[in-house]
Amino acid sequence: MTIEQKIKALTDLLNQYAYEYYTKDAPSVEDEEYDRRYRELEKLELENPNLVRADSPTKRTGDVILSGFEKFQHPYNLYSLGDVFSKEELEVWEARVRKEVSNPEYICELKIDGLSLSLYYEQGNLVTAATRGDGSVGENITENVKRIKDVPLKLREPIDIVVRGEAYLPRKNFAKLNDERELEGLPPFANPRNAAAGTLRQLDTKVVGKRGLATFLYQEASPATNDSQEEVLEYFESLGFQVNPERKFAKNMDEIWAFIERATTLRDQLAYDIDGVVIKVNDLATQEELGFTIKAPRWAIAYKFPAELAQTEILSVDWTV
Ligand code: NAD
C-alpha cells in the first residue's frame, strides 16, 4: 500500500468510526482503538502534509447531525480538546505553555465521559440547549435538556450567558436502564456515554425525563465576566449550576500529576464515568493569548486514562507468562 492509500484508508476508517460514535451512538470499537488509529493518521499527515485529505478527522470536530432535530448555529465555536496519553506527553505540553507564559497557573478538572452541550440563557431564563455537533452547528435539543432535573430553567441572576458542559448518565441509572432494556428485549447501550448521547437525541421528551441524566458545567462560552477559570466555576455554582467539586489549582507539573494520581484512585468510586483529567490555564486573559489550533484550545489539554479493557488484556497476558 502506498502512503497515499494508507492515509485514505485510515481517513475512511476513522470517519466510519466517528459516524458510529457521534451520529449513531453505537461505536463498533473501543475508544483506545480509535485514538490509536487517529494518532497513526496524525503522524502520517505530519510527515506528508501534501497528502492530507479534506475530509480528514484531524481537521474537524464531532460529526454530522441527525435529522429529526433543528440545526443550531453556535455563535461561539465549541472546540474539542487536544489529548495526551502519558506523563511524558503531558510534560511536553506543559513545557510549551511555560515557554509562552511565565509562571503559568492551572486548574485541573475531571474529564467527564458524557456528551458536550451548550446552554443559552437570556435574562436568566434557559432559552436554548444544543449539542456540540461539528463545533459550529449542533442540534437544538432544548426540550430534552429541560427534562434534566439539575439544569436550572431560571438562574439566580437575570443575566444573558452561554455556558458549556457535559451531560452524563450516572452509573446507577445506566445499569437500571440496561436492565430494563434487557427485559424488553432491546440491545443494551455500550456504555454510559453512548446511553447519554442516545437519550438526549430521543424524540420523545418523556423518555429523557425517566432516564435520570445529570450535568456538570465547566466553561463560559460567551465572553467571560470573570478573570479566571477558578472564578468561572465558583460563579457557576452561585448561579445554580452543577459544578464538579473535584478540581484543583496547580502551579507546576508535580502538582498536576498529583491530581491525576488522585483522580486515578478516585475513578472507580465516582458515581459517574470519567475518562481522564483536563488541565486548563487558569487565567482567562492568558487563555486568550494562547488561543486555539484548528480544533482545540492551546490553553487546555486532556490527559486520557489508559483504557480499562487494554489494561485487563495486558494483565491477563502477564498472568499467563
Ligand atoms: P474528547 O472527548 O476526547 O475531549 C473533548 C471533550 O471533553 C469536550 O468536547 C468536552 O465535551 C469534554 N469534557 C469533559 N469534561 C470536560 C472538562 N472538565 N472540561 C472541558 N471539556 C470536558 O473529544 P471529542 O472530540 O468529543 O471525542 C474524541 C474522542 O471520542 C476520541 O479521542 C475517542 O476516544 C472518542 N471516539 C471514539 C470513537 C469510537 O469509535 N470508539 C469514535 C470517535 C471518537
CSV table of C-alpha atoms and ligand atoms in Angstrom, one decimal:
chain,number,residue,atom,x,y,z
A,1,MET,CA,0.0,0.0,0.0
A,2,THR,CA,1.3,3.5,-0.8
A,3,ILE,CA,1.4,6.2,1.8
A,4,GLU,CA,-1.4,7.9,0.0
A,5,GLN,CA,-3.6,4.8,0.0
A,6,LYS,CA,-2.8,4.3,3.7
A,7,ILE,CA,-3.9,7.8,4.5
A,8,LYS,CA,-7.1,7.4,2.6
A,9,ALA,CA,-7.8,4.0,4.2
A,10,LEU,CA,-7.3,5.5,7.7
A,11,THR,CA,-9.3,8.6,7.0
A,12,ASP,CA,-12.2,6.4,5.7
A,13,LEU,CA,-12.0,4.1,8.7
A,14,LEU,CA,-11.9,6.9,11.3
A,15,ASN,CA,-14.8,8.7,9.6
A,16,GLN,CA,-16.8,5.5,9.8
A,17,TYR,CA,-15.9,5.1,13.5
A,18,ALA,CA,-16.8,8.7,14.1
A,19,TYR,CA,-20.2,8.3,12.4
A,20,GLU,CA,-21.0,5.2,14.5
A,21,TYR,CA,-19.9,7.0,17.7
A,22,TYR,CA,-21.3,10.5,17.3
A,23,THR,CA,-24.2,10.0,15.0
A,24,LYS,CA,-25.4,6.5,15.8
A,25,ASP,CA,-24.3,6.5,19.5
A,26,ALA,CA,-23.2,2.9,18.8
A,27,PRO,CA,-19.4,2.6,18.5
A,28,SER,CA,-18.1,-0.6,17.0
A,29,VAL,CA,-14.6,-0.3,18.5
A,30,GLU,CA,-13.1,0.8,21.9
A,31,ASP,CA,-12.1,4.5,22.2
A,32,GLU,CA,-8.5,3.3,22.6
A,33,GLU,CA,-8.5,1.7,19.2
A,34,TYR,CA,-10.0,4.9,17.7
A,35,ASP,CA,-7.3,7.0,19.5
A,36,ARG,CA,-4.5,4.7,18.3
A,37,ARG,CA,-5.7,4.9,14.6
A,38,TYR,CA,-6.2,8.7,14.9
A,39,ARG,CA,-2.6,9.1,16.1
A,40,GLU,CA,-1.3,6.9,13.3
A,41,LEU,CA,-3.1,9.1,10.8
A,42,GLU,CA,-1.9,12.3,12.5
A,43,LYS,CA,1.7,11.1,12.3
A,44,LEU,CA,1.4,10.2,8.6
A,45,GLU,CA,-0.2,13.6,7.9
A,46,LEU,CA,2.5,15.4,9.7
A,47,GLU,CA,5.1,13.6,7.6
A,48,ASN,CA,3.2,14.0,4.3
A,49,PRO,CA,1.3,17.4,4.6
A,50,ASN,CA,0.6,17.3,0.8
A,51,LEU,CA,-1.4,14.1,1.2
A,52,VAL,CA,-3.8,15.3,3.9
A,53,ARG,CA,-7.4,14.8,2.8
A,54,ALA,CA,-10.1,17.4,3.0
A,55,ASP,CA,-12.3,15.1,5.0
A,56,SER,CA,-9.6,14.1,7.5
A,57,PRO,CA,-11.0,13.7,11.0
A,58,THR,CA,-7.9,15.6,12.3
A,59,LYS,CA,-9.4,18.7,10.7
A,60,ARG,CA,-12.9,18.7,12.3
A,61,THR,CA,-14.8,18.1,15.5
A,62,GLY,CA,-17.6,15.6,16.0
A,63,ASP,CA,-19.7,14.5,13.1
A,64,VAL,CA,-22.8,15.2,11.0
A,65,ILE,CA,-26.0,15.8,12.9
A,66,LEU,CA,-29.1,13.7,12.9
A,67,SER,CA,-32.3,14.7,11.1
A,68,GLY,CA,-35.2,15.0,13.5
A,69,PHE,CA,-33.7,17.9,15.3
A,70,GLU,CA,-33.5,21.5,14.2
A,71,LYS,CA,-29.9,22.6,13.4
A,72,PHE,CA,-28.5,25.2,15.7
A,73,GLN,CA,-25.7,27.6,14.7
A,74,HIS,CA,-23.5,28.2,17.7
A,75,PRO,CA,-22.4,31.9,17.9
A,76,TYR,CA,-19.2,30.7,19.6
A,77,ASN,CA,-17.3,27.7,18.2
A,78,LEU,CA,-17.4,24.7,20.6
A,79,TYR,CA,-13.9,23.2,20.4
A,80,SER,CA,-12.7,19.8,21.2
A,81,LEU,CA,-9.6,19.2,23.3
A,82,GLY,CA,-6.1,18.1,22.4
A,83,ASP,CA,-5.1,14.9,24.2
A,84,VAL,CA,-2.1,13.2,25.7
A,85,PHE,CA,-1.7,9.6,26.8
A,86,SER,CA,1.3,9.7,29.1
A,87,LYS,CA,3.2,11.8,31.7
A,88,GLU,CA,5.9,12.5,29.2
A,89,GLU,CA,3.5,13.9,26.6
A,90,LEU,CA,1.9,16.0,29.3
A,91,GLU,CA,5.3,17.3,30.3
A,92,VAL,CA,5.9,18.4,26.7
A,93,TRP,CA,2.5,20.3,26.6
A,94,GLU,CA,3.3,21.9,30.0
A,95,ALA,CA,6.8,23.0,28.9
A,96,ARG,CA,5.3,24.5,25.7
A,97,VAL,CA,2.8,26.6,27.8
A,98,ARG,CA,5.7,27.6,30.1
A,99,LYS,CA,7.7,28.8,27.1
A,100,GLU,CA,4.8,31.1,26.1
A,101,VAL,CA,3.7,32.2,29.6
A,102,SER,CA,5.9,33.0,32.6
A,103,ASN,CA,4.7,31.2,35.8
A,104,PRO,CA,1.5,29.7,34.4
A,105,GLU,CA,-1.2,28.5,36.8
A,106,TYR,CA,-3.6,25.7,36.1
A,107,ILE,CA,-6.9,24.3,37.1
A,108,CYS,CA,-7.2,20.5,36.9
A,109,GLU,CA,-10.7,19.1,36.4
A,110,LEU,CA,-12.1,15.7,35.9
A,111,LYS,CA,-12.9,14.8,32.3
A,112,ILE,CA,-16.5,13.7,32.4
A,113,ASP,CA,-17.3,11.0,29.9
A,114,GLY,CA,-20.5,12.3,28.6
A,115,LEU,CA,-21.9,14.5,25.9
A,116,SER,CA,-20.9,18.1,25.3
A,117,LEU,CA,-23.7,20.6,25.3
A,118,SER,CA,-24.2,24.3,25.5
A,119,LEU,CA,-26.9,26.2,27.3
A,120,TYR,CA,-28.2,29.6,26.3
A,121,TYR,CA,-29.8,31.9,28.9
A,122,GLU,CA,-31.5,35.2,28.3
A,123,GLN,CA,-32.4,37.3,31.3
A,124,GLY,CA,-31.6,34.3,33.4
A,125,ASN,CA,-34.1,32.0,31.5
A,126,LEU,CA,-33.0,28.9,29.6
A,127,VAL,CA,-33.9,29.6,26.0
A,128,THR,CA,-31.9,27.0,24.0
A,129,ALA,CA,-29.8,23.9,24.6
A,130,ALA,CA,-27.7,22.4,21.8
A,131,THR,CA,-25.3,19.6,21.2
A,132,ARG,CA,-21.8,20.4,20.1
A,133,GLY,CA,-22.3,18.8,16.7
A,134,ASP,CA,-19.3,19.7,14.5
A,135,GLY,CA,-18.4,22.6,16.8
A,136,SER,CA,-20.1,25.2,14.6
A,137,VAL,CA,-23.6,23.6,14.0
A,138,GLY,CA,-25.2,21.4,16.6
A,139,GLU,CA,-28.7,20.0,17.2
A,140,ASN,CA,-31.3,22.0,19.1
A,141,ILE,CA,-32.3,19.7,22.0
A,142,THR,CA,-33.9,22.3,24.3
A,143,GLU,CA,-37.0,20.3,25.1
A,144,ASN,CA,-34.9,17.3,26.1
A,145,VAL,CA,-32.5,19.3,28.2
A,146,LYS,CA,-35.4,20.8,30.1
A,147,ARG,CA,-36.1,17.3,31.4
A,148,ILE,CA,-32.7,17.1,33.1
A,149,LYS,CA,-33.5,17.9,36.6
A,150,ASP,CA,-30.3,19.6,37.6
A,151,VAL,CA,-30.3,22.1,34.7
A,152,PRO,CA,-31.7,25.4,36.0
A,153,LEU,CA,-34.5,26.7,33.9
A,154,LYS,CA,-34.0,30.0,35.7
A,155,LEU,CA,-30.7,31.3,37.1
A,156,ARG,CA,-30.3,33.1,40.3
A,157,GLU,CA,-29.4,36.3,38.4
A,158,PRO,CA,-31.3,37.7,35.4
A,159,ILE,CA,-28.2,37.5,33.1
A,160,ASP,CA,-27.5,36.6,29.4
A,161,ILE,CA,-24.9,33.9,29.4
A,162,VAL,CA,-23.8,30.9,27.3
A,163,VAL,CA,-22.4,28.0,29.3
A,164,ARG,CA,-20.9,24.8,28.2
A,165,GLY,CA,-20.7,21.5,30.0
A,166,GLU,CA,-21.2,17.8,29.9
A,167,ALA,CA,-24.4,15.8,30.2
A,168,TYR,CA,-23.9,12.3,31.6
A,169,LEU,CA,-25.8,9.3,32.8
A,170,PRO,CA,-24.8,8.3,36.4
A,171,ARG,CA,-23.6,4.7,36.6
A,172,LYS,CA,-26.6,3.7,38.8
A,173,ASN,CA,-29.1,5.0,36.2
A,174,PHE,CA,-27.1,3.4,33.4
A,175,ALA,CA,-27.3,-0.1,35.0
A,176,LYS,CA,-31.0,0.4,35.6
A,177,LEU,CA,-31.6,1.4,32.0
A,178,ASN,CA,-29.8,-1.6,30.6
A,179,ASP,CA,-31.6,-3.9,32.9
A,180,GLU,CA,-34.9,-2.5,31.6
A,181,ARG,CA,-33.8,-2.8,28.0
A,182,GLU,CA,-32.8,-6.4,28.6
A,183,LEU,CA,-36.3,-7.2,29.9
A,184,GLU,CA,-37.8,-5.5,26.9
A,185,GLY,CA,-35.5,-7.5,24.5
A,186,LEU,CA,-33.7,-4.3,23.4
A,187,PRO,CA,-29.9,-4.2,22.8
A,188,PRO,CA,-28.0,-2.7,25.8
A,189,PHE,CA,-26.1,0.6,25.4
A,190,ALA,CA,-22.3,0.0,25.2
A,191,ASN,CA,-21.5,2.5,28.0
A,192,PRO,CA,-23.0,5.4,29.9
A,193,ARG,CA,-21.6,7.9,27.4
A,194,ASN,CA,-23.5,6.4,24.5
A,195,ALA,CA,-26.6,6.0,26.6
A,196,ALA,CA,-26.5,9.7,27.5
A,197,ALA,CA,-26.0,10.7,23.9
A,198,GLY,CA,-28.8,8.4,22.7
A,199,THR,CA,-31.1,9.7,25.4
A,200,LEU,CA,-30.5,13.3,24.5
A,201,ARG,CA,-31.4,12.6,20.9
A,202,GLN,CA,-34.7,10.9,21.8
A,203,LEU,CA,-37.6,12.4,20.0
A,204,ASP,CA,-39.9,11.6,23.0
A,205,THR,CA,-39.0,14.0,25.8
A,206,LYS,CA,-40.8,11.9,28.4
A,207,VAL,CA,-38.1,9.2,27.9
A,208,VAL,CA,-35.4,11.7,28.7
A,209,GLY,CA,-37.1,12.6,32.0
A,210,LYS,CA,-37.3,9.0,33.1
A,211,ARG,CA,-33.6,8.1,32.4
A,212,GLY,CA,-32.1,10.5,35.0
A,213,LEU,CA,-29.4,12.4,33.1
A,214,ALA,CA,-27.3,14.9,35.0
A,215,THR,CA,-24.8,17.7,34.2
A,216,PHE,CA,-21.6,19.4,35.1
A,217,LEU,CA,-21.0,22.8,33.6
A,218,TYR,CA,-17.4,24.0,33.2
A,219,GLN,CA,-17.0,26.8,30.7
A,220,GLU,CA,-18.4,30.2,29.9
A,221,ALA,CA,-18.8,30.2,26.1
A,222,SER,CA,-19.9,33.8,25.9
A,223,PRO,CA,-17.3,36.5,26.6
A,224,ALA,CA,-16.4,35.8,30.2
A,225,THR,CA,-17.2,38.3,33.0
A,226,ASN,CA,-14.6,36.6,35.3
A,227,ASP,CA,-10.8,36.7,35.3
A,228,SER,CA,-10.0,33.0,35.8
A,229,GLN,CA,-11.4,29.6,35.3
A,230,GLU,CA,-11.5,29.1,39.1
A,231,GLU,CA,-13.8,32.2,39.4
A,232,VAL,CA,-16.0,31.0,36.5
A,233,LEU,CA,-16.6,27.7,38.3
A,234,GLU,CA,-17.4,29.5,41.6
A,235,TYR,CA,-19.7,31.9,39.7
A,236,PHE,CA,-21.5,28.9,38.0
A,237,GLU,CA,-22.2,27.5,41.4
A,238,SER,CA,-23.6,30.7,42.6
A,239,LEU,CA,-25.9,30.8,39.6
A,240,GLY,CA,-27.3,27.4,40.4
A,241,PHE,CA,-25.4,25.1,38.0
A,242,GLN,CA,-23.9,21.8,39.0
A,243,VAL,CA,-20.1,22.1,39.0
A,244,ASN,CA,-17.8,19.2,39.7
A,245,PRO,CA,-16.4,19.6,43.2
A,246,GLU,CA,-13.2,17.6,42.3
A,247,ARG,CA,-10.9,20.3,40.9
A,248,LYS,CA,-7.5,21.6,41.9
A,249,PHE,CA,-5.4,24.6,41.4
A,250,ALA,CA,-1.8,23.7,40.3
A,251,LYS,CA,1.4,25.7,39.7
A,252,ASN,CA,3.6,23.1,38.1
A,253,MET,CA,3.8,19.6,36.6
A,254,ASP,CA,4.3,17.9,40.1
A,255,GLU,CA,1.0,19.4,41.3
A,256,ILE,CA,-0.8,18.5,38.1
A,257,TRP,CA,0.5,14.9,38.3
A,258,ALA,CA,-0.6,14.7,42.0
A,259,PHE,CA,-4.2,15.5,40.9
A,260,ILE,CA,-4.0,12.9,38.1
A,261,GLU,CA,-2.9,10.3,40.6
A,262,ARG,CA,-5.7,11.2,42.9
A,263,ALA,CA,-8.3,11.1,40.0
A,264,THR,CA,-7.0,7.7,39.0
A,265,THR,CA,-7.6,6.4,42.5
A,266,LEU,CA,-11.0,8.2,42.8
A,267,ARG,CA,-12.2,6.9,39.4
A,268,ASP,CA,-13.8,3.7,40.5
A,269,GLN,CA,-15.6,5.3,43.5
A,270,LEU,CA,-17.3,8.1,41.5
A,271,ALA,CA,-21.0,7.9,40.7
A,272,TYR,CA,-20.2,8.6,37.0
A,273,ASP,CA,-17.6,7.8,34.4
A,274,ILE,CA,-14.6,9.9,33.7
A,275,ASP,CA,-12.0,9.2,31.0
A,276,GLY,CA,-9.2,11.5,32.1
A,277,VAL,CA,-8.3,14.8,33.5
A,278,VAL,CA,-8.5,18.2,31.8
A,279,ILE,CA,-5.8,20.7,32.6
A,280,LYS,CA,-6.6,24.3,31.8
A,281,VAL,CA,-4.6,27.5,32.1
A,282,ASN,CA,-6.4,29.4,34.9
A,283,ASP,CA,-6.1,33.0,33.8
A,284,LEU,CA,-8.6,33.8,31.1
A,285,ALA,CA,-6.5,36.6,29.6
A,286,THR,CA,-3.7,34.2,29.2
A,287,GLN,CA,-6.0,31.6,27.7
A,288,GLU,CA,-6.9,34.3,25.1
A,289,GLU,CA,-3.3,35.0,24.4
A,290,LEU,CA,-2.6,31.3,23.8
A,291,GLY,CA,-5.6,30.9,21.5
A,292,PHE,CA,-6.7,27.8,19.5
A,293,THR,CA,-5.5,25.4,16.9
A,294,ILE,CA,-7.9,24.4,14.2
A,295,LYS,CA,-9.9,22.2,16.6
A,296,ALA,CA,-8.7,22.6,20.1
A,297,PRO,CA,-7.6,25.3,22.6
A,298,ARG,CA,-3.8,25.7,23.2
A,299,TRP,CA,-4.6,26.6,26.8
A,300,ALA,CA,-6.0,23.2,27.8
A,301,ILE,CA,-5.2,19.5,27.3
A,302,ALA,CA,-6.9,16.3,28.1
A,303,TYR,CA,-4.8,13.6,29.8
A,304,LYS,CA,-6.6,10.4,29.0
A,305,PHE,CA,-6.5,7.4,31.3
A,306,PRO,CA,-5.2,4.2,29.8
A,307,ALA,CA,-8.3,2.2,28.6
A,308,GLU,CA,-9.5,-0.3,31.2
A,309,LEU,CA,-10.0,-3.1,28.7
A,310,ALA,CA,-6.5,-2.7,27.4
A,311,GLN,CA,-5.2,-2.8,31.0
A,312,THR,CA,-7.1,-6.1,31.6
A,313,GLU,CA,-5.6,-7.5,28.4
A,314,ILE,CA,-2.1,-6.6,29.4
A,315,LEU,CA,-2.7,-8.1,32.9
A,316,SER,CA,-4.1,-11.3,31.5
A,317,VAL,CA,-1.1,-11.6,29.2
A,318,ASP,CA,1.2,-11.2,32.2
A,319,TRP,CA,-0.6,-13.8,34.2
A,320,THR,CA,-0.2,-16.5,31.5
A,321,VAL,CA,3.5,-16.0,31.3
B,1,NAD,P1,-12.8,14.2,23.8
B,1,NAD,O1,-14.0,13.6,24.3
B,1,NAD,O2,-11.6,13.4,23.7
B,1,NAD,O3,-12.5,15.6,24.6
B,1,NAD,C1,-13.2,16.8,24.4
B,1,NAD,C2,-14.5,16.8,25.2
B,1,NAD,O4,-14.2,16.6,26.5
B,1,NAD,C3,-15.1,18.2,25.1
B,1,NAD,O5,-15.8,18.4,24.0
B,1,NAD,C4,-16.0,18.1,26.3
B,1,NAD,O6,-17.3,17.7,26.0
B,1,NAD,C5,-15.4,17.0,27.2
B,1,NAD,N1,-15.1,17.4,28.6
B,1,NAD,C6,-15.4,16.6,29.7
B,1,NAD,N2,-15.1,17.1,30.8
B,1,NAD,C7,-14.5,18.3,30.5
B,1,NAD,C8,-14.0,19.4,31.3
B,1,NAD,N3,-13.9,19.3,32.6
B,1,NAD,N4,-13.5,20.5,30.6
B,1,NAD,C9,-13.6,20.6,29.3
B,1,NAD,N5,-14.1,19.6,28.5
B,1,NAD,C10,-14.5,18.5,29.1
B,1,NAD,O7,-13.0,14.8,22.3
B,1,NAD,P2,-14.2,14.5,21.3
B,1,NAD,O8,-13.8,15.3,20.2
B,1,NAD,O9,-15.5,14.7,22.0
B,1,NAD,O10,-14.1,13.0,21.0
B,1,NAD,C11,-12.9,12.4,20.6
B,1,NAD,C12,-12.8,11.1,21.4
B,1,NAD,O11,-14.0,10.4,21.2
B,1,NAD,C13,-11.7,10.2,20.8
B,1,NAD,O12,-10.5,10.5,21.4
B,1,NAD,C14,-12.2,8.8,21.2
B,1,NAD,O13,-11.8,8.5,22.5
B,1,NAD,C15,-13.7,9.0,21.2
B,1,NAD,N6,-14.3,8.5,19.9
B,1,NAD,C16,-14.4,7.1,19.8
B,1,NAD,C17,-14.9,6.5,18.7
B,1,NAD,C18,-15.1,5.0,18.7
B,1,NAD,O14,-15.5,4.5,17.6
B,1,NAD,N7,-14.9,4.3,19.8
B,1,NAD,C19,-15.2,7.3,17.5
B,1,NAD,C20,-14.9,8.7,17.6
B,1,NAD,C21,-14.5,9.3,18.8
